[in-house]
Every structure is written in C-alpha cells, then in structure tokens.
mmCIF file of C-alpha atoms and ligand atoms in Angstrom:
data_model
loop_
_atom_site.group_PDB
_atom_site.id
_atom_site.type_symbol
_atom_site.label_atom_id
_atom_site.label_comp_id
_atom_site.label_asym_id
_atom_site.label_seq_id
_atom_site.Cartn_x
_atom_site.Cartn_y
_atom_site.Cartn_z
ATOM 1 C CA UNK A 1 0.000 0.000 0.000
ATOM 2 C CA UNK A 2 1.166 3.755 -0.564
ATOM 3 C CA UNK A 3 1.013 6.144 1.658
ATOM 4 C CA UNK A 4 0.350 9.408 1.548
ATOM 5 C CA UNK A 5 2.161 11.946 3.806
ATOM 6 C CA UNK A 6 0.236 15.513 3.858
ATOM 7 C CA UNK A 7 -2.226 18.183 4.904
ATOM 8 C CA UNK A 8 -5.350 17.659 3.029
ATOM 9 C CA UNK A 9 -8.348 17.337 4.915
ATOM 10 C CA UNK A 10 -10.608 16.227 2.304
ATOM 11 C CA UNK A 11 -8.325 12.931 1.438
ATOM 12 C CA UNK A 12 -8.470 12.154 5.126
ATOM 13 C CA UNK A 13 -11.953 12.350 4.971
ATOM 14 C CA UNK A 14 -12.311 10.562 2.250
ATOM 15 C CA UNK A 15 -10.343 7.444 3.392
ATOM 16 C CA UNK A 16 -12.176 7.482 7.075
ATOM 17 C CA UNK A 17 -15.140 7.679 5.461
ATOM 18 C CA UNK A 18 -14.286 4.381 4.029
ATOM 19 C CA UNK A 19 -13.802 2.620 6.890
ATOM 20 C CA UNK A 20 -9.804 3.215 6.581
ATOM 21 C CA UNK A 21 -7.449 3.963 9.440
ATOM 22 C CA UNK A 22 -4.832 6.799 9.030
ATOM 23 C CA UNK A 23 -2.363 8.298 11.068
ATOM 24 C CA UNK A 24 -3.695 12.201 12.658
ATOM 25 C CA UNK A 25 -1.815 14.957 14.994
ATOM 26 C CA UNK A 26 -2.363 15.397 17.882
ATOM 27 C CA UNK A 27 -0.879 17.830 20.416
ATOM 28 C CA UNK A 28 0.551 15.049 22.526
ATOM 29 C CA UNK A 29 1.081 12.169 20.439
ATOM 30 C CA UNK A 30 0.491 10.954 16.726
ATOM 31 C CA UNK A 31 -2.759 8.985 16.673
ATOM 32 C CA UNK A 32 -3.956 5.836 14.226
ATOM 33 C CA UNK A 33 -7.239 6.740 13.768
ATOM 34 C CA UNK A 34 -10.553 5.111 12.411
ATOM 35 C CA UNK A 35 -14.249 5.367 12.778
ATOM 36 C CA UNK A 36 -14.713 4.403 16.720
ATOM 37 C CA UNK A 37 -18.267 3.057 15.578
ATOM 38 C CA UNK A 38 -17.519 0.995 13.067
ATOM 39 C CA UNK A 39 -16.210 -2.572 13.848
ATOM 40 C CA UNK A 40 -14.477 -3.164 10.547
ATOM 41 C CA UNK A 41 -12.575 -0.152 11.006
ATOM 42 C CA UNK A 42 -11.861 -0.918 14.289
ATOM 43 C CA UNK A 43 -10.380 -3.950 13.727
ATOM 44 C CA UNK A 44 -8.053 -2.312 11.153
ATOM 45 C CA UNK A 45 -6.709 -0.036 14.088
ATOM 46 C CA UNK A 46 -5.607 -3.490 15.901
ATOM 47 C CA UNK A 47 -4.360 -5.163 12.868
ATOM 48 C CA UNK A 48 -2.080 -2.052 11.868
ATOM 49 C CA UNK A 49 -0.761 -1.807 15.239
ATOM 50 C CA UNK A 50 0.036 -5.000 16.084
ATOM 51 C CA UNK A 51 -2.572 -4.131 19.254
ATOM 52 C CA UNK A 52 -3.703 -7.141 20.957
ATOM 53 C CA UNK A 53 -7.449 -6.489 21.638
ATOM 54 C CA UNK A 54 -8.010 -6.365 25.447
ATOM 55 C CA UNK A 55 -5.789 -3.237 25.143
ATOM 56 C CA UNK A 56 -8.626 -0.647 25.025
ATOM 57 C CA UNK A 57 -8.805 2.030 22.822
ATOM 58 C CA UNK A 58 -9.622 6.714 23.135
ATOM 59 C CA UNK A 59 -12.260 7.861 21.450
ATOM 60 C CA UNK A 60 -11.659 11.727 20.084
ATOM 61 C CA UNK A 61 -14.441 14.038 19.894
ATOM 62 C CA UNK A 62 -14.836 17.631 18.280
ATOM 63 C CA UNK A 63 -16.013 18.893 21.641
ATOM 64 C CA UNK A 64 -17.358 18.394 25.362
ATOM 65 C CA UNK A 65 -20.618 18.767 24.343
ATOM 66 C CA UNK A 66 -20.481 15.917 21.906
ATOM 67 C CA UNK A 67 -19.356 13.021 24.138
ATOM 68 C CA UNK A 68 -23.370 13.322 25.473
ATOM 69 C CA UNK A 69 -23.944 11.087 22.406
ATOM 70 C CA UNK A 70 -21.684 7.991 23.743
ATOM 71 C CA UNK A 71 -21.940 8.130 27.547
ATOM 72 C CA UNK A 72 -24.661 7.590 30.721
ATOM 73 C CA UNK A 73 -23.658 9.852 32.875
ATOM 74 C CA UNK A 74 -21.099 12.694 33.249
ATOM 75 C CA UNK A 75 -19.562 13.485 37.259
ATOM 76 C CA UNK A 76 -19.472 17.095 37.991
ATOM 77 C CA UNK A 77 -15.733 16.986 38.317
ATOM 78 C CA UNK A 78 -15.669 16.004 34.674
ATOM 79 C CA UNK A 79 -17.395 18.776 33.964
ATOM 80 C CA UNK A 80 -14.830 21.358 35.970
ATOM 81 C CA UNK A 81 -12.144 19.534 34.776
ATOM 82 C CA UNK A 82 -12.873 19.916 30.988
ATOM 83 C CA UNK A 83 -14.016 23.109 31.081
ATOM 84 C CA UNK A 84 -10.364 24.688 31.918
ATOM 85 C CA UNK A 85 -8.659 21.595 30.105
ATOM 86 C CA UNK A 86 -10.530 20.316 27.149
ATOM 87 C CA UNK A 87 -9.519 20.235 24.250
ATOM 88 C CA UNK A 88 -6.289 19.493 25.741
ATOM 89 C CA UNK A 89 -4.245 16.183 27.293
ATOM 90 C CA UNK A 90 -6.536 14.927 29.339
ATOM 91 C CA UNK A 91 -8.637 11.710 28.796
ATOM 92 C CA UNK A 92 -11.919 10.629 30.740
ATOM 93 C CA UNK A 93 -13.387 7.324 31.923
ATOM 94 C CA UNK A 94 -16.621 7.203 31.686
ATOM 95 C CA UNK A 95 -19.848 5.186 31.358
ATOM 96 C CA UNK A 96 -20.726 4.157 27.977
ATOM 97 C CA UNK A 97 -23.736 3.642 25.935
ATOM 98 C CA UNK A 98 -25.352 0.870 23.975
ATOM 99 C CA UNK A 99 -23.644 3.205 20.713
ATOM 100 C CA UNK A 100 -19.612 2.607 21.413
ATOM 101 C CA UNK A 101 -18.700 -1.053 20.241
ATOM 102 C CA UNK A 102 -17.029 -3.644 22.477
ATOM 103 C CA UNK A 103 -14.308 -3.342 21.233
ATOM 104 C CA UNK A 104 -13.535 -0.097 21.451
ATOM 105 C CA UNK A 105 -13.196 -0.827 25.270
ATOM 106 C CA UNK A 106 -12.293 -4.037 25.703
ATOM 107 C CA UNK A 107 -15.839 -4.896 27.187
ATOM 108 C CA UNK A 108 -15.041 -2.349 30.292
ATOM 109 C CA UNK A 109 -18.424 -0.638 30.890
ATOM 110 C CA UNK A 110 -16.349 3.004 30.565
ATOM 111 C CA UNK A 111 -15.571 4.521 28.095
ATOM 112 C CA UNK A 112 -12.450 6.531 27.213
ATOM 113 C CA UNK A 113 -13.102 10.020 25.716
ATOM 114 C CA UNK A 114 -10.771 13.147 24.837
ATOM 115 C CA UNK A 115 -10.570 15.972 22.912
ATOM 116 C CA UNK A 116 -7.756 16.644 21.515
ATOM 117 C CA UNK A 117 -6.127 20.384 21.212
ATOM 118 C CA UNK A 118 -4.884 20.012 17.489
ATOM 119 C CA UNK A 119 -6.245 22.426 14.884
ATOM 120 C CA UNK A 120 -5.906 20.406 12.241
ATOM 121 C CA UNK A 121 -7.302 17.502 14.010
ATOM 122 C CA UNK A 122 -10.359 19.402 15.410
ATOM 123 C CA UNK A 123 -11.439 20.235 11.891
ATOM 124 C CA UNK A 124 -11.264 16.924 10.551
ATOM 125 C CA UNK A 125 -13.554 15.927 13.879
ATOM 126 C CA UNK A 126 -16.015 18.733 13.177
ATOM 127 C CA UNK A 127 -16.363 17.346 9.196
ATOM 128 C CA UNK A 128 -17.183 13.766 10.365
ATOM 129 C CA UNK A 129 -20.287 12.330 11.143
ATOM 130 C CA UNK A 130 -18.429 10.035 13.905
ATOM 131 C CA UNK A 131 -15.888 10.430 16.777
ATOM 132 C CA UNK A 132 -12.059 8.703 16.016
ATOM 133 C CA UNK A 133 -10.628 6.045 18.146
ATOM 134 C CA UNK A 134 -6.911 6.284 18.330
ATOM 135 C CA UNK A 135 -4.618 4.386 19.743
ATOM 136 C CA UNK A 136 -0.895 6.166 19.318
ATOM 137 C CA UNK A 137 0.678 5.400 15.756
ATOM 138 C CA UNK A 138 3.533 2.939 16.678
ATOM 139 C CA UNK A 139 4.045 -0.703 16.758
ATOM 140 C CA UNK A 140 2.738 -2.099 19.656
ATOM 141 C CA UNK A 141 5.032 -1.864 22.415
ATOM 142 C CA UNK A 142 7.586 0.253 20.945
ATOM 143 C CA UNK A 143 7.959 4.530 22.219
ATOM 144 C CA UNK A 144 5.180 6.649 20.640
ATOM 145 C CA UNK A 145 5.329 8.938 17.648
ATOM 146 C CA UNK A 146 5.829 12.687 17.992
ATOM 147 C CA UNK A 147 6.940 13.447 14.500
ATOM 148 C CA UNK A 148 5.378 12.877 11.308
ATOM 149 C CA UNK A 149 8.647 10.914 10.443
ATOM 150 C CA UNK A 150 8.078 8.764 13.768
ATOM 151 C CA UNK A 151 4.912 7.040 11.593
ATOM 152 C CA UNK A 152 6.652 7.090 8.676
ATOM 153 C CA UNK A 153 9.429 4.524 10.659
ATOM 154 C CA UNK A 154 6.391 2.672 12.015
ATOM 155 C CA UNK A 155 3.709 2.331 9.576
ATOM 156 C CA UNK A 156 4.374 3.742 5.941
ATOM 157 C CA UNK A 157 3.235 0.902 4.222
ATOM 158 C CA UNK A 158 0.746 -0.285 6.341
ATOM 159 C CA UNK A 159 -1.607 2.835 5.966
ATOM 160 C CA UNK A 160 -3.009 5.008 2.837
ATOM 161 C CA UNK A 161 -2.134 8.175 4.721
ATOM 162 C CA UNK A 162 -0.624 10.137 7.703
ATOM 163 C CA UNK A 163 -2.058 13.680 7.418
ATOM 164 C CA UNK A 164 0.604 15.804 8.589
ATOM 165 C CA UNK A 165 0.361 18.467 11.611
ATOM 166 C CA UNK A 166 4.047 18.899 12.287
ATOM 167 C CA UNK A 167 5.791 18.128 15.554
ATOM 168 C CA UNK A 168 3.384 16.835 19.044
ATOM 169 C CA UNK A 169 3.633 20.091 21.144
ATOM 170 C CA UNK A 170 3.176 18.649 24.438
ATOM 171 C CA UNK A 171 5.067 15.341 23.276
ATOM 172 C CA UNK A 172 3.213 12.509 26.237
ATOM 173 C CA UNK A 173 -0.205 10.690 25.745
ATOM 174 C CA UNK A 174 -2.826 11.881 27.590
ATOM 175 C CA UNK A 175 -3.124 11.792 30.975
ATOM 176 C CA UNK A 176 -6.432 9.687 32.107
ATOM 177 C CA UNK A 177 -8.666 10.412 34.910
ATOM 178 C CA UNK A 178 -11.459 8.055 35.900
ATOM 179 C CA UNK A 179 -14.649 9.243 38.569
ATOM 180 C CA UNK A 180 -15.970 6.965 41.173
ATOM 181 C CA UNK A 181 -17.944 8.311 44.101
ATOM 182 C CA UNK A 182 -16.393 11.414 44.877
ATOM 183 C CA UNK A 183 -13.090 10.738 44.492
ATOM 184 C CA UNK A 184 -10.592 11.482 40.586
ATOM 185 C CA UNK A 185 -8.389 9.190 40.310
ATOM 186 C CA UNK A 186 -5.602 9.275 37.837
ATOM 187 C CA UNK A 187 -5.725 6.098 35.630
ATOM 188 C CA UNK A 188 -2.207 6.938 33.562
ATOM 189 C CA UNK A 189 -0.081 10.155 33.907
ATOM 190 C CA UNK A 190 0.398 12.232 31.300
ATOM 191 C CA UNK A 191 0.545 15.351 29.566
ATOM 192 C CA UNK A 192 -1.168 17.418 31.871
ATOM 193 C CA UNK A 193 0.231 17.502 35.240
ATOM 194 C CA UNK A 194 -1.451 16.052 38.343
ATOM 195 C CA UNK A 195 -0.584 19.423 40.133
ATOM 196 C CA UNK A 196 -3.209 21.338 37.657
ATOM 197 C CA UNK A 197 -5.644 18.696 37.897
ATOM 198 C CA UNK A 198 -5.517 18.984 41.494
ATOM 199 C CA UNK A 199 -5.537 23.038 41.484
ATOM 200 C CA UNK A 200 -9.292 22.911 39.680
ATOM 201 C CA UNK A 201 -10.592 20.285 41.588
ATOM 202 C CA UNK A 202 -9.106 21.767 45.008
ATOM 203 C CA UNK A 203 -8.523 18.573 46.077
ATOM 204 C CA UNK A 204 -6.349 15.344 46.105
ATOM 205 C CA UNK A 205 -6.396 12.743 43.564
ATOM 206 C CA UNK A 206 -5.775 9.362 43.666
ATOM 207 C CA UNK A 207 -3.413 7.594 41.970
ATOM 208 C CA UNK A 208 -4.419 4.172 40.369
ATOM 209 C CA UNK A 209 -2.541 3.746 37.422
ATOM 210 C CA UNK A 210 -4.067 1.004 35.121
ATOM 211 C CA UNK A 211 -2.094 -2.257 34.430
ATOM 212 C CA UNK A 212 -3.897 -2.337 30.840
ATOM 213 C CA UNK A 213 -0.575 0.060 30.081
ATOM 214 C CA UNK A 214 1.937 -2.693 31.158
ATOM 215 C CA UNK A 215 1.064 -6.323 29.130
ATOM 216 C CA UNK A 216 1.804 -8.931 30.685
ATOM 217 C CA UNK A 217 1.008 -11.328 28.713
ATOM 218 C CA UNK A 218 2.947 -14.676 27.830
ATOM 219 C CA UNK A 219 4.631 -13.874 24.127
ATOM 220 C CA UNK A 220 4.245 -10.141 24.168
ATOM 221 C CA UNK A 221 6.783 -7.428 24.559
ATOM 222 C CA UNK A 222 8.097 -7.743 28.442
ATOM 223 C CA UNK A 223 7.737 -3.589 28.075
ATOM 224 C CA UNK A 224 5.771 -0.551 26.516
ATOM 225 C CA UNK A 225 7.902 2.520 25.264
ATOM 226 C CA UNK A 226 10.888 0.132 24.704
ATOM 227 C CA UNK A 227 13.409 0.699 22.694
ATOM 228 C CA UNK A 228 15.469 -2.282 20.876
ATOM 229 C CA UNK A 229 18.886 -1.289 22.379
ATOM 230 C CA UNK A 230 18.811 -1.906 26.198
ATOM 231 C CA UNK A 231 17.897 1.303 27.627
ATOM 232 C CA UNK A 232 18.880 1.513 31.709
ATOM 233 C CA UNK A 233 17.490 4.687 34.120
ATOM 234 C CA UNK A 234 18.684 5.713 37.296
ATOM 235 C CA UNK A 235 21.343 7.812 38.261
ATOM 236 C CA UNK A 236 23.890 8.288 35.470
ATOM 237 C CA UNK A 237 27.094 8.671 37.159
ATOM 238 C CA UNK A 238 26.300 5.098 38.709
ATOM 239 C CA UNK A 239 25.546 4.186 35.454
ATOM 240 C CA UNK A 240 28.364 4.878 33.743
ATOM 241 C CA UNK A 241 30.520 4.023 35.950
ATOM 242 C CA UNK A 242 28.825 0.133 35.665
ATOM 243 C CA UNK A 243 28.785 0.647 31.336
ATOM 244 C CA UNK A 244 31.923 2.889 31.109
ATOM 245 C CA UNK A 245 33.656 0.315 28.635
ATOM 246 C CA UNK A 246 30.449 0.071 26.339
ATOM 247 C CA UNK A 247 29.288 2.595 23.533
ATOM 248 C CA UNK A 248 27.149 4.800 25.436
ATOM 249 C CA UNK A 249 24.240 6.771 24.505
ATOM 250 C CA UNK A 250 23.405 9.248 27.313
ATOM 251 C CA UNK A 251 19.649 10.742 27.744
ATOM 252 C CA UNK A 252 20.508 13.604 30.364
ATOM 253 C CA UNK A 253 18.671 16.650 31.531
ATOM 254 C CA UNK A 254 19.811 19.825 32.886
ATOM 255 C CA UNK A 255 23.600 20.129 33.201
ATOM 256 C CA UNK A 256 25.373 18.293 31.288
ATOM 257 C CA UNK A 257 27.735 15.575 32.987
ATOM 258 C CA UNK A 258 31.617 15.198 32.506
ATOM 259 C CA UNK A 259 31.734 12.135 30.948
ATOM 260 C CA UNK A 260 33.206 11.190 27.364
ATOM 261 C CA UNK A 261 30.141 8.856 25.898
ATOM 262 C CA UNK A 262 29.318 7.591 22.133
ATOM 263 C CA UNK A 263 26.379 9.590 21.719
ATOM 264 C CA UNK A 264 24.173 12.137 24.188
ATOM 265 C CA UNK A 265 21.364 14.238 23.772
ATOM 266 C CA UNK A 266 20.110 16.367 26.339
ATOM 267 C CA UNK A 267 16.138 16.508 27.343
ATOM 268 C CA UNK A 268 16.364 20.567 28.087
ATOM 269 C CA UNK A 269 19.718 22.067 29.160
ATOM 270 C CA UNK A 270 17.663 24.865 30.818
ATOM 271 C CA UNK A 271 16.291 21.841 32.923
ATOM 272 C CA UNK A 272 12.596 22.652 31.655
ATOM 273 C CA UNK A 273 9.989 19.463 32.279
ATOM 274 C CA UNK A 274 7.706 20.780 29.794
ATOM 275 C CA UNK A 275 10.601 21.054 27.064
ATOM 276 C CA UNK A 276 12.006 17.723 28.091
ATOM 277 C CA UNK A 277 8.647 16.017 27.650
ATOM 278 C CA UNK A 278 8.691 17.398 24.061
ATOM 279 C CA UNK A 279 11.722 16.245 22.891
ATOM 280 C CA UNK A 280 11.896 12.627 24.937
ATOM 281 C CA UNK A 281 10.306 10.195 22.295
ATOM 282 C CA UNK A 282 12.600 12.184 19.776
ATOM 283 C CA UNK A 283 14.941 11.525 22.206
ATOM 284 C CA UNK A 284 14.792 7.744 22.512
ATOM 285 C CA UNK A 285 14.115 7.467 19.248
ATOM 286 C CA UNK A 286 17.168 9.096 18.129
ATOM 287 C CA UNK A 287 19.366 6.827 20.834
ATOM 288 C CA UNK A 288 18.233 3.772 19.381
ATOM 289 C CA UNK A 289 18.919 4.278 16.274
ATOM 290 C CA UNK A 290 22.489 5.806 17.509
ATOM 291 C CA UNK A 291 24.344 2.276 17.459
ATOM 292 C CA UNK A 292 24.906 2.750 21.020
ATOM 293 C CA UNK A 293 25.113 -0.354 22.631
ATOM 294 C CA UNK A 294 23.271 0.829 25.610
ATOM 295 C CA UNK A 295 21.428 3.877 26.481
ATOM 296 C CA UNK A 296 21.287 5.418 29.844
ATOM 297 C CA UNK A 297 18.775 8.101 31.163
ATOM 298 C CA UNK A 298 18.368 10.004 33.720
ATOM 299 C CA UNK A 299 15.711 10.564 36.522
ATOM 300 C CA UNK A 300 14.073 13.576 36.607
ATOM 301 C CA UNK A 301 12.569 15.654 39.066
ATOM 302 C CA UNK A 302 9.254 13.918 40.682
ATOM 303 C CA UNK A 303 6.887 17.099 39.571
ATOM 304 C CA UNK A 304 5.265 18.370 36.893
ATOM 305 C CA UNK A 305 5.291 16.651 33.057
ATOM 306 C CA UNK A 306 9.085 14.775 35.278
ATOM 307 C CA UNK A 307 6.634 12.238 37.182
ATOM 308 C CA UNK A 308 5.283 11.118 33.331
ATOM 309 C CA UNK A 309 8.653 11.351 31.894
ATOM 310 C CA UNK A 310 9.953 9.442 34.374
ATOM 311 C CA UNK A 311 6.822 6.840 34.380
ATOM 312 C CA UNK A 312 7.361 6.455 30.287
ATOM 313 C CA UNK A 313 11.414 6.165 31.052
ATOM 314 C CA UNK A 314 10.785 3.420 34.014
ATOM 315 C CA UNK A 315 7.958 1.309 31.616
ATOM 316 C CA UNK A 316 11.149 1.557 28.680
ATOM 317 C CA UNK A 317 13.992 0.419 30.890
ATOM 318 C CA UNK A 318 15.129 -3.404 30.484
ATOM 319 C CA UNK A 319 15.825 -5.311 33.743
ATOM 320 C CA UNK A 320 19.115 -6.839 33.755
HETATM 321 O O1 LIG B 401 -2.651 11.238 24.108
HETATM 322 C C1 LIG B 401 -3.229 10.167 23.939
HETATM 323 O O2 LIG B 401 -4.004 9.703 24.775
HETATM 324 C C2 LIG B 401 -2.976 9.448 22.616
HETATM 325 C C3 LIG B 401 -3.523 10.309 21.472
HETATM 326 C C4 LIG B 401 -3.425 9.628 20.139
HETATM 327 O O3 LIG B 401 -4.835 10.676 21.765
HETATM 328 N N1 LIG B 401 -3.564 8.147 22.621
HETATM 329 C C5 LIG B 401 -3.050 7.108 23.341
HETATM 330 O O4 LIG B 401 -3.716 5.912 23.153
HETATM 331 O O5 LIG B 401 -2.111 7.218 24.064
HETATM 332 P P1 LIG B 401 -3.102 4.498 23.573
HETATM 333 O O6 LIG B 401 -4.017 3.518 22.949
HETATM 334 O O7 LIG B 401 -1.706 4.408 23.188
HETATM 335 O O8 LIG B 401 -3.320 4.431 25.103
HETATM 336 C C6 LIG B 401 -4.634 4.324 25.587
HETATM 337 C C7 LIG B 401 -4.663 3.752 26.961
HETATM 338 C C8 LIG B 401 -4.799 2.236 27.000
HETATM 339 O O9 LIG B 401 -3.563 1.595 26.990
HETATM 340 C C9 LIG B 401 -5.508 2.025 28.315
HETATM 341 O O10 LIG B 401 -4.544 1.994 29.337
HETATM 342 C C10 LIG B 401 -6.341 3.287 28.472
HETATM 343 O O11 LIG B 401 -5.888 4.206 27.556
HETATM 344 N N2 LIG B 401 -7.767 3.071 28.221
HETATM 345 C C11 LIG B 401 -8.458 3.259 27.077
HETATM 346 N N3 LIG B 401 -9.755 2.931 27.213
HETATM 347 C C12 LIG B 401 -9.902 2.525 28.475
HETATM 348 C C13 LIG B 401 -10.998 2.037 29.234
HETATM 349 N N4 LIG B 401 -12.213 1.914 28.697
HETATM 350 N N5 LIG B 401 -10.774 1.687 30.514
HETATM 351 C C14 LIG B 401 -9.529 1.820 31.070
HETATM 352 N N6 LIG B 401 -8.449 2.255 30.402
HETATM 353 C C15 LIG B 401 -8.626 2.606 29.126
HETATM 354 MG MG1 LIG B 402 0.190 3.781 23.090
#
C-alpha cells in the first residue's frame, strides 16, 4: 500500500469515510485513527498496530458537548475539569452507551473520551459524522510517535495516509482520569500535570494507574515505550561508571555531565519538564537508532510533566 504523507483534509476524509485507518496529529502524540463506531474499522486499528485487543482504545471528539452522544452519565468533576482543560491532554473514563462497540473498550463498561487540542485535528472531527478512536501510531510496544517521520518509521506501508500536523507540542499521551464516588483518580499520567488537575478540583487525587498500560502477557513485549537497544534509568554517574567500557548513549537533563560517551542528547539544558517532555520520544528514538550499545537516562525531578517522563522512562527500561 502507498502512503500518503500531507495536509489535506478532504483525502483524510475521504479514506475514514471508508472505513480506513490513518495516522492524525495530535498535540501530545500521533494517533492511528478510524471510525470508533464501526467494527471493521476498528479492527483495522488493531491489525495495523500490532494491538492485541483487550488493550482498550480513546475515542476523540470535536467537543465536550459531543461526548453526550456515547456516555450515561457525566460526574461534575468532569465537567470542571474539561471546562479549563478540554480540548487538551486529558482523557476521561466514563460510562458508555449501547452506541460505542465492544471493542472499542475491551468490554469495560467506561468509556475513554478526549478531545484533543490540534487544529488540524479538530477540523477533521467537526467534518465527520463520527468520533475517532486512536490508539498512538507505533508498533505495539515500541515509544510513541511525535513526529510525522516517527509514523513514517512505524507504519508507511501499512496505511493510505498520515495527514501531517508537524511536531506533538506537548510530546506525552494523555493523561487519564477516571470518577468513582467522589473521588478522581488518575488512571495513567500524562501530559497534563497532576498538580493542575488537582488546582481545579481543590482537592487530592488518587493515583491508580491502570495495568492495561503494562502487558503482561505470555509472548508479548516484556515492556511498553521500549526501545530495541537496552535502555537503563537511574542515576547516570552510577551508570556509567557500571557501562563505562560500552558505547554509550546518554539521555541527560539539565547540566550536562563530565563524561566522554558515544552519543548524548540532552532533554532541556535549561532543565525545563515541559521542554524535556517534548523532545523525549525524539529523544529515545534518536538513541536507538544511535548504534549505542546501551542507552542510559536520567531521573528527573518527581513534579510536573518529570513524574510522566519518568513513568514512560521506568515502563522503557530493560531489567538486567
Ligand atoms: O494522548 C493520547 O491519549 C494518545 C492520542 C493519540 O490521543 N492516545 C493514546 O492511546 O495514548 P493508547 O491507545 O496508546 O493508550 C490508551 C490507553 C490504553 O492503553 C488504556 O490503558 C487506556 O488508555 N484506556 C483506554 N480505554 C480505556 C478504558 N475503557 N478503561 C480503562 N483504560 C482505558
Ligand atoms: Mg500507546
């Protein structure tokens, strides 16, 4: 199959409207996206993907207002929450209706829902007669795609088109909350910081992050985010120490260390979490295909966009 890397809107269209999955932007990570109401497309999404099925998939929707048409009920804290950060990266749990497929959630009686803050993505949403579920745009188990070349690695090929938004802003997948009784509780972190979750809500959340992100299945990948060279985190002077006679490829942050390596790239010299979460797929990306033998990373700080970095950095990192 060819595929087509560009901006139209009407050939993306076109091919959803036939039941045909394509790659979208969005502001945190490139999506695969198909008609979420629509089994055959659906199953496409998997298929591409390499996605075994009890992994459940987003649906994206052109507004707040619209997810009325695919849920039961909506919490008031839902409500609070979207209104400062919707469209934006934040996904919600929450009870579907007889109208999204099994499969789009794995049989869970929630649904997830976002909106994502891409302009080019929001218009596509507002010309379709159906919401787009979307998984992120790489291989099963390997790190998600924040540049249009990122899909290209992954899927060209495999899908008629990527429609092209440029670079993923934020650079993380969503963060998901899910609602039960009175309580938020955060499902996966993400691109938007528990910190401003917690500032609208004036209150704690909860942390319950989902195993659905790590498989554990027999004959799957042992990790999500991986990379194919051994990637190790923790602190780097430790770890290079341990790996000083191997070719090196150094993920650092802040300061730079004193250390003669193979290859390093540096998440934000100005030690910035928001900058570093935009470049670290890049990042690991760029490190694998280095020829390093082994990468090492660094931990960030435990606040702000750090606690996902280092979440997405932990779930990449090979045990030895
Ligand atoms: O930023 C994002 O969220 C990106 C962009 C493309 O929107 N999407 C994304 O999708 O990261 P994906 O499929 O790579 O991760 C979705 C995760 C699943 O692995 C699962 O943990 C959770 O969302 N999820 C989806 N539906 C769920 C449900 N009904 N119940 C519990 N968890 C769910
Ligand atoms: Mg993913």
């Amino acid at each position: 199959m060819n595929t087509l890397v560009g901006k139209d809107i009407e050939t993306a269209i076109k091919w959803l409207l036939q039941d045909e999955v394509i790659a979208i932007p969005t502001e945190t990570v490139y999506g695969l996206a198909g008609n979420a109401l629509q089994e055959s497309a659906l199953l496409k999404i998997f298929k591409a993907k390499n996605r075994p099925y009890f992994n459940p998939l987003i649906i994206h929707t052109k507004d707040w207002e619209s997810i009325h048409q695919y849920v039961l009920a909506v919490p008031e804290d839902a409500d609070r929450l979207a209104a400062i950060f919707s469209p934006g990266p934040i996904t919600f749990l929450l009870p579907r209706n007889q109208f999204i497929p099994d499969l789009v959630t794995s049989g869970s009686d929630k649904v997830a829902i976002r909106i994502p803050a891409h302009p080019i993505t929001l218009q596509l949403l507002q010309q379709l007669p159906f919401p787009l579920a979307a998984p992120s745009a790489n291989i099963f188990g390997y790190v998600s795609p924040t540049k249009v070349s990122h899909v290209v690695a992954g899927l060209e090929g495999i899908i008629p088109m990527i429609l092209d938004g440029g670079d993923c802003k934020i650079g993380l997948e969503s963060t998901i909350v899910d609602f039960e009784n009175d309580q938020v509780l955060i499902r996966r972190i993400g691109g938007l910081s528990v910190e401003k979750i917690e500032s609208v809500l004036g209150k704690k959340v909860q942390m319950r992050i989902s195993p659905n992100d790590h498989p554990v299945a027999p004959g799957m990948l042992k990790s999500h985010y991986a990379t194919l060279t051994t990637l190790l985190y923790g602190d780097l002077s430790i770890l290079l120490e341990k790996h000083k006679d191997k070719k090196v490829a150094l993920i650092e942050f802040g300061q730079p260390l004193h250390a003669n390596v193979f290859w390093r790239i540096n998440l934000s010299v100005q030690a910035n979490l928001d900058e570093a979460a935009a470049t670290l797929f890049a990042a690991m990306r760029q490190a694998d295909n280095s020829g390093a033998a082994i990468i090492l990373a660094q931990v960030l700080p435990a606040q702000g966009l750090g606690l996902a970095i280092n979440d997405r950095l932990t779930k990449a990192a090979h045990q030895l």
